[in-house]
Amino acid sequence: MIDSMILEFDRALRTVFGQARSVRPTPGADIPESDLDEAERRHAAALMRINHVGEVCAQALYQGQAIVSRDQSVKKALTHAADEEVEHLAWTESRIRELGGRKSLLNPLWYGGALAIGVLAGKLGDRWNLGFLAETEQQVEAHLKSHLHSLPGQDMRSRAIVDQMATDEIEHAKLAMRLGGEPLPQAARAAMKGASRVMTLVAYWV
């Protein structure tokens, strides 16, 4: 139990304060940098900061859900999804630096809140746990696709990252439902969308 707590605490510290590393190559790394003006660069960096916050929250959600899950196949699925989200953390963090931006100052707060939500979702049982995971990924996918419309058209490096992230999120959602996820009630989906809007608005600036 103590070893497990230490590992989970270490994961949290690395997510919030460390520098994530990716096994896969960063999408768009071979694309030449676009000639963005200052306003476009700031906007692209802010969007990538939002995406980075989303991945910080995803790590916390998966961690919280895995901690309380009793099904080893569910734990394995959550761990696999979390590993891919670490790659997303690395990609977005790298792109933020390239654009001259910074990560959200509220990352510890985002992480703590998402961890609590993940534990709560996990306590509801594995069917609802997986359903929550699937709904989260579906909403993140829609959110990422909206960024493809909002990013400067010539910023192909950012667009390549966002596009691959959206593809990965689709697969995570499908996996959760294959493992027995239960679709969430409309009220729960609406509440999640509302919370996401708040996070998006705040993370764009802070």
CSV table of C-alpha atoms in Angstrom, one decimal:
chain,number,residue,atom,x,y,z
A,1,MET,CA,0.0,0.0,0.0
A,2,ILE,CA,2.8,2.4,0.9
A,3,ASP,CA,4.7,1.6,-2.3
A,4,SER,CA,1.6,2.1,-4.3
A,5,MET,CA,1.0,5.5,-2.7
A,6,ILE,CA,4.6,6.6,-3.4
A,7,LEU,CA,4.3,5.6,-7.0
A,8,GLU,CA,1.0,7.5,-7.4
A,9,PHE,CA,2.5,10.6,-5.7
A,10,ASP,CA,5.5,10.4,-8.0
A,11,ARG,CA,3.2,10.2,-11.0
A,12,ALA,CA,1.4,13.3,-9.9
A,13,LEU,CA,4.6,15.2,-9.3
A,14,ARG,CA,6.0,14.2,-12.7
A,15,THR,CA,2.7,15.2,-14.5
A,16,VAL,CA,2.4,18.6,-12.9
A,17,PHE,CA,6.0,19.7,-12.5
A,18,GLY,CA,8.1,17.4,-14.6
A,19,GLN,CA,8.9,17.3,-18.3
A,20,ALA,CA,6.9,14.6,-20.1
A,21,ARG,CA,8.7,12.4,-22.7
A,22,SER,CA,7.2,10.6,-25.7
A,23,VAL,CA,8.0,7.2,-27.1
A,24,ARG,CA,6.4,8.1,-30.5
A,25,PRO,CA,7.9,10.9,-32.6
A,26,THR,CA,6.1,14.2,-32.2
A,27,PRO,CA,3.6,14.6,-35.0
A,28,GLY,CA,4.6,17.3,-37.4
A,29,ALA,CA,8.2,17.5,-36.2
A,30,ASP,CA,9.4,17.3,-39.8
A,31,ILE,CA,7.2,20.1,-40.9
A,32,PRO,CA,8.9,23.5,-41.3
A,33,GLU,CA,7.9,26.2,-38.8
A,34,SER,CA,5.2,28.5,-40.1
A,35,ASP,CA,5.6,32.2,-40.4
A,36,LEU,CA,3.1,33.3,-37.8
A,37,ASP,CA,2.6,36.9,-36.6
A,38,GLU,CA,2.7,37.7,-32.9
A,39,ALA,CA,-1.1,37.5,-32.5
A,40,GLU,CA,-1.3,34.2,-34.3
A,41,ARG,CA,1.6,32.8,-32.2
A,42,ARG,CA,0.0,33.9,-28.9
A,43,HIS,CA,-3.4,32.4,-30.0
A,44,ALA,CA,-1.8,29.1,-31.0
A,45,ALA,CA,0.2,28.9,-27.8
A,46,ALA,CA,-3.0,29.5,-25.7
A,47,LEU,CA,-4.8,26.8,-27.6
A,48,MET,CA,-2.0,24.4,-27.0
A,49,ARG,CA,-1.9,25.4,-23.3
A,50,ILE,CA,-5.6,24.4,-23.1
A,51,ASN,CA,-4.7,21.1,-24.7
A,52,HIS,CA,-1.9,20.6,-22.3
A,53,VAL,CA,-4.2,21.3,-19.3
A,54,GLY,CA,-6.6,18.7,-20.8
A,55,GLU,CA,-3.9,16.1,-20.7
A,56,VAL,CA,-2.9,17.0,-17.2
A,57,CYS,CA,-6.5,16.4,-16.2
A,58,ALA,CA,-6.6,13.2,-18.2
A,59,GLN,CA,-3.6,11.9,-16.2
A,60,ALA,CA,-5.3,12.7,-12.9
A,61,LEU,CA,-8.7,11.2,-14.0
A,62,TYR,CA,-7.1,7.9,-15.1
A,63,GLN,CA,-5.0,7.8,-11.9
A,64,GLY,CA,-8.0,8.4,-9.7
A,65,GLN,CA,-10.1,5.8,-11.6
A,66,ALA,CA,-7.4,3.2,-11.6
A,67,ILE,CA,-6.7,3.6,-7.8
A,68,VAL,CA,-10.3,2.5,-6.9
A,69,SER,CA,-11.0,0.0,-9.8
A,70,ARG,CA,-11.2,-3.6,-8.7
A,71,ASP,CA,-11.1,-5.1,-12.2
A,72,GLN,CA,-7.5,-5.8,-13.5
A,73,SER,CA,-8.6,-5.5,-17.2
A,74,VAL,CA,-10.0,-2.0,-16.4
A,75,LYS,CA,-6.9,-1.0,-14.6
A,76,LYS,CA,-4.8,-2.2,-17.6
A,77,ALA,CA,-7.0,-0.2,-20.0
A,78,LEU,CA,-6.7,2.9,-17.8
A,79,THR,CA,-2.9,2.5,-17.6
A,80,HIS,CA,-2.6,2.1,-21.3
A,81,ALA,CA,-4.7,5.2,-22.0
A,82,ALA,CA,-2.7,7.2,-19.4
A,83,ASP,CA,0.6,6.2,-21.1
A,84,GLU,CA,-0.6,7.6,-24.4
A,85,GLU,CA,-1.8,10.7,-22.6
A,86,VAL,CA,1.8,11.2,-21.4
A,87,GLU,CA,2.8,11.4,-25.0
A,88,HIS,CA,0.2,14.0,-25.6
A,89,LEU,CA,1.6,15.9,-22.6
A,90,ALA,CA,5.0,15.8,-24.2
A,91,TRP,CA,3.8,16.9,-27.6
A,92,THR,CA,1.7,19.9,-26.3
A,93,GLU,CA,4.5,21.0,-23.9
A,94,SER,CA,7.0,20.9,-26.7
A,95,ARG,CA,4.8,22.9,-29.0
A,96,ILE,CA,4.0,25.5,-26.3
A,97,ARG,CA,7.8,26.1,-25.9
A,98,GLU,CA,8.3,26.4,-29.7
A,99,LEU,CA,5.5,29.0,-29.8
A,100,GLY,CA,7.1,31.0,-27.0
A,101,GLY,CA,4.2,30.3,-24.6
A,102,ARG,CA,3.9,28.8,-21.1
A,103,LYS,CA,2.0,26.1,-19.3
A,104,SER,CA,-1.0,26.9,-17.1
A,105,LEU,CA,-0.1,28.3,-13.7
A,106,LEU,CA,-3.1,26.4,-12.3
A,107,ASN,CA,-1.9,22.9,-13.3
A,108,PRO,CA,-1.7,21.8,-9.6
A,109,LEU,CA,-5.3,22.9,-9.1
A,110,TRP,CA,-6.5,21.2,-12.4
A,111,TYR,CA,-4.7,18.0,-11.4
A,112,GLY,CA,-6.2,17.9,-7.9
A,113,GLY,CA,-9.7,18.5,-9.0
A,114,ALA,CA,-9.5,15.9,-11.8
A,115,LEU,CA,-8.0,13.4,-9.4
A,116,ALA,CA,-11.0,13.8,-7.1
A,117,ILE,CA,-13.4,13.4,-10.0
A,118,GLY,CA,-11.6,10.3,-11.1
A,119,VAL,CA,-11.8,8.7,-7.7
A,120,LEU,CA,-15.5,9.5,-7.5
A,121,ALA,CA,-16.2,8.0,-11.0
A,122,GLY,CA,-14.2,4.9,-10.0
A,123,LYS,CA,-16.3,4.5,-6.8
A,124,LEU,CA,-19.5,4.2,-8.9
A,125,GLY,CA,-18.3,0.9,-10.3
A,126,ASP,CA,-16.4,-0.2,-13.3
A,127,ARG,CA,-19.3,0.1,-15.8
A,128,TRP,CA,-19.8,3.7,-14.9
A,129,ASN,CA,-16.1,4.3,-14.6
A,130,LEU,CA,-15.5,3.1,-18.1
A,131,GLY,CA,-18.6,5.1,-19.3
A,132,PHE,CA,-17.1,8.2,-17.8
A,133,LEU,CA,-13.8,7.5,-19.5
A,134,ALA,CA,-15.5,7.1,-22.9
A,135,GLU,CA,-17.5,10.3,-22.5
A,136,THR,CA,-14.4,12.2,-21.4
A,137,GLU,CA,-12.6,11.1,-24.5
A,138,GLN,CA,-15.5,11.8,-26.8
A,139,GLN,CA,-15.7,15.4,-25.4
A,140,VAL,CA,-12.0,15.8,-25.7
A,141,GLU,CA,-12.1,14.6,-29.3
A,142,ALA,CA,-14.8,17.2,-30.1
A,143,HIS,CA,-12.8,19.9,-28.3
A,144,LEU,CA,-9.6,19.0,-30.3
A,145,LYS,CA,-11.5,19.1,-33.6
A,146,SER,CA,-12.8,22.6,-32.7
A,147,HIS,CA,-9.2,23.7,-32.3
A,148,LEU,CA,-8.4,22.5,-35.8
A,149,HIS,CA,-10.8,25.2,-37.0
A,150,SER,CA,-9.4,27.8,-34.6
A,151,LEU,CA,-5.7,27.3,-35.1
A,152,PRO,CA,-4.0,29.5,-37.7
A,153,GLY,CA,-4.4,27.8,-41.0
A,154,GLN,CA,-0.6,27.9,-41.7
A,155,ASP,CA,0.4,26.4,-38.3
A,156,MET,CA,0.7,22.9,-39.6
A,157,ARG,CA,3.0,21.7,-36.8
A,158,SER,CA,0.3,22.4,-34.1
A,159,ARG,CA,-2.4,21.0,-36.4
A,160,ALA,CA,-0.5,17.7,-36.8
A,161,ILE,CA,-0.3,17.3,-33.0
A,162,VAL,CA,-3.9,18.1,-32.4
A,163,ASP,CA,-5.0,15.8,-35.2
A,164,GLN,CA,-3.1,12.8,-33.8
A,165,MET,CA,-4.3,13.5,-30.3
A,166,ALA,CA,-7.9,13.4,-31.6
A,167,THR,CA,-7.3,10.1,-33.3
A,168,ASP,CA,-5.9,8.6,-30.1
A,169,GLU,CA,-8.9,9.9,-28.0
A,170,ILE,CA,-11.3,8.1,-30.4
A,171,GLU,CA,-9.5,4.8,-29.8
A,172,HIS,CA,-9.6,5.3,-26.0
A,173,ALA,CA,-13.3,5.9,-26.1
A,174,LYS,CA,-13.9,2.8,-28.2
A,175,LEU,CA,-11.8,0.7,-25.9
A,176,ALA,CA,-13.7,1.8,-22.8
A,177,MET,CA,-17.0,0.9,-24.4
A,178,ARG,CA,-15.7,-2.5,-25.6
A,179,LEU,CA,-14.7,-3.2,-22.0
A,180,GLY,CA,-18.3,-2.7,-20.8
A,181,GLY,CA,-18.7,1.1,-20.3
A,182,GLU,CA,-22.2,2.3,-19.6
A,183,PRO,CA,-23.3,5.5,-21.5
A,184,LEU,CA,-23.7,8.4,-19.0
A,185,PRO,CA,-27.1,10.1,-18.4
A,186,GLN,CA,-27.6,13.3,-20.3
A,187,ALA,CA,-27.4,15.4,-17.1
A,188,ALA,CA,-23.9,14.0,-16.4
A,189,ARG,CA,-22.7,14.7,-19.9
A,190,ALA,CA,-24.0,18.3,-19.7
A,191,ALA,CA,-22.3,18.8,-16.4
A,192,MET,CA,-19.0,17.6,-17.9
A,193,LYS,CA,-19.4,19.9,-20.8
A,194,GLY,CA,-20.0,22.8,-18.5
A,195,ALA,CA,-16.9,22.1,-16.4
A,196,SER,CA,-14.9,21.7,-19.6
A,197,ARG,CA,-16.0,25.2,-20.8
A,198,VAL,CA,-14.8,26.8,-17.5
A,199,MET,CA,-11.5,25.1,-17.7
A,200,THR,CA,-11.1,26.1,-21.4
A,201,LEU,CA,-11.9,29.8,-20.7
A,202,VAL,CA,-9.5,30.0,-17.7
A,203,ALA,CA,-6.6,28.0,-19.2
A,204,TYR,CA,-6.6,30.2,-22.4
A,205,TRP,CA,-5.4,33.1,-20.3
A,206,VAL,CA,-3.8,31.6,-17.1
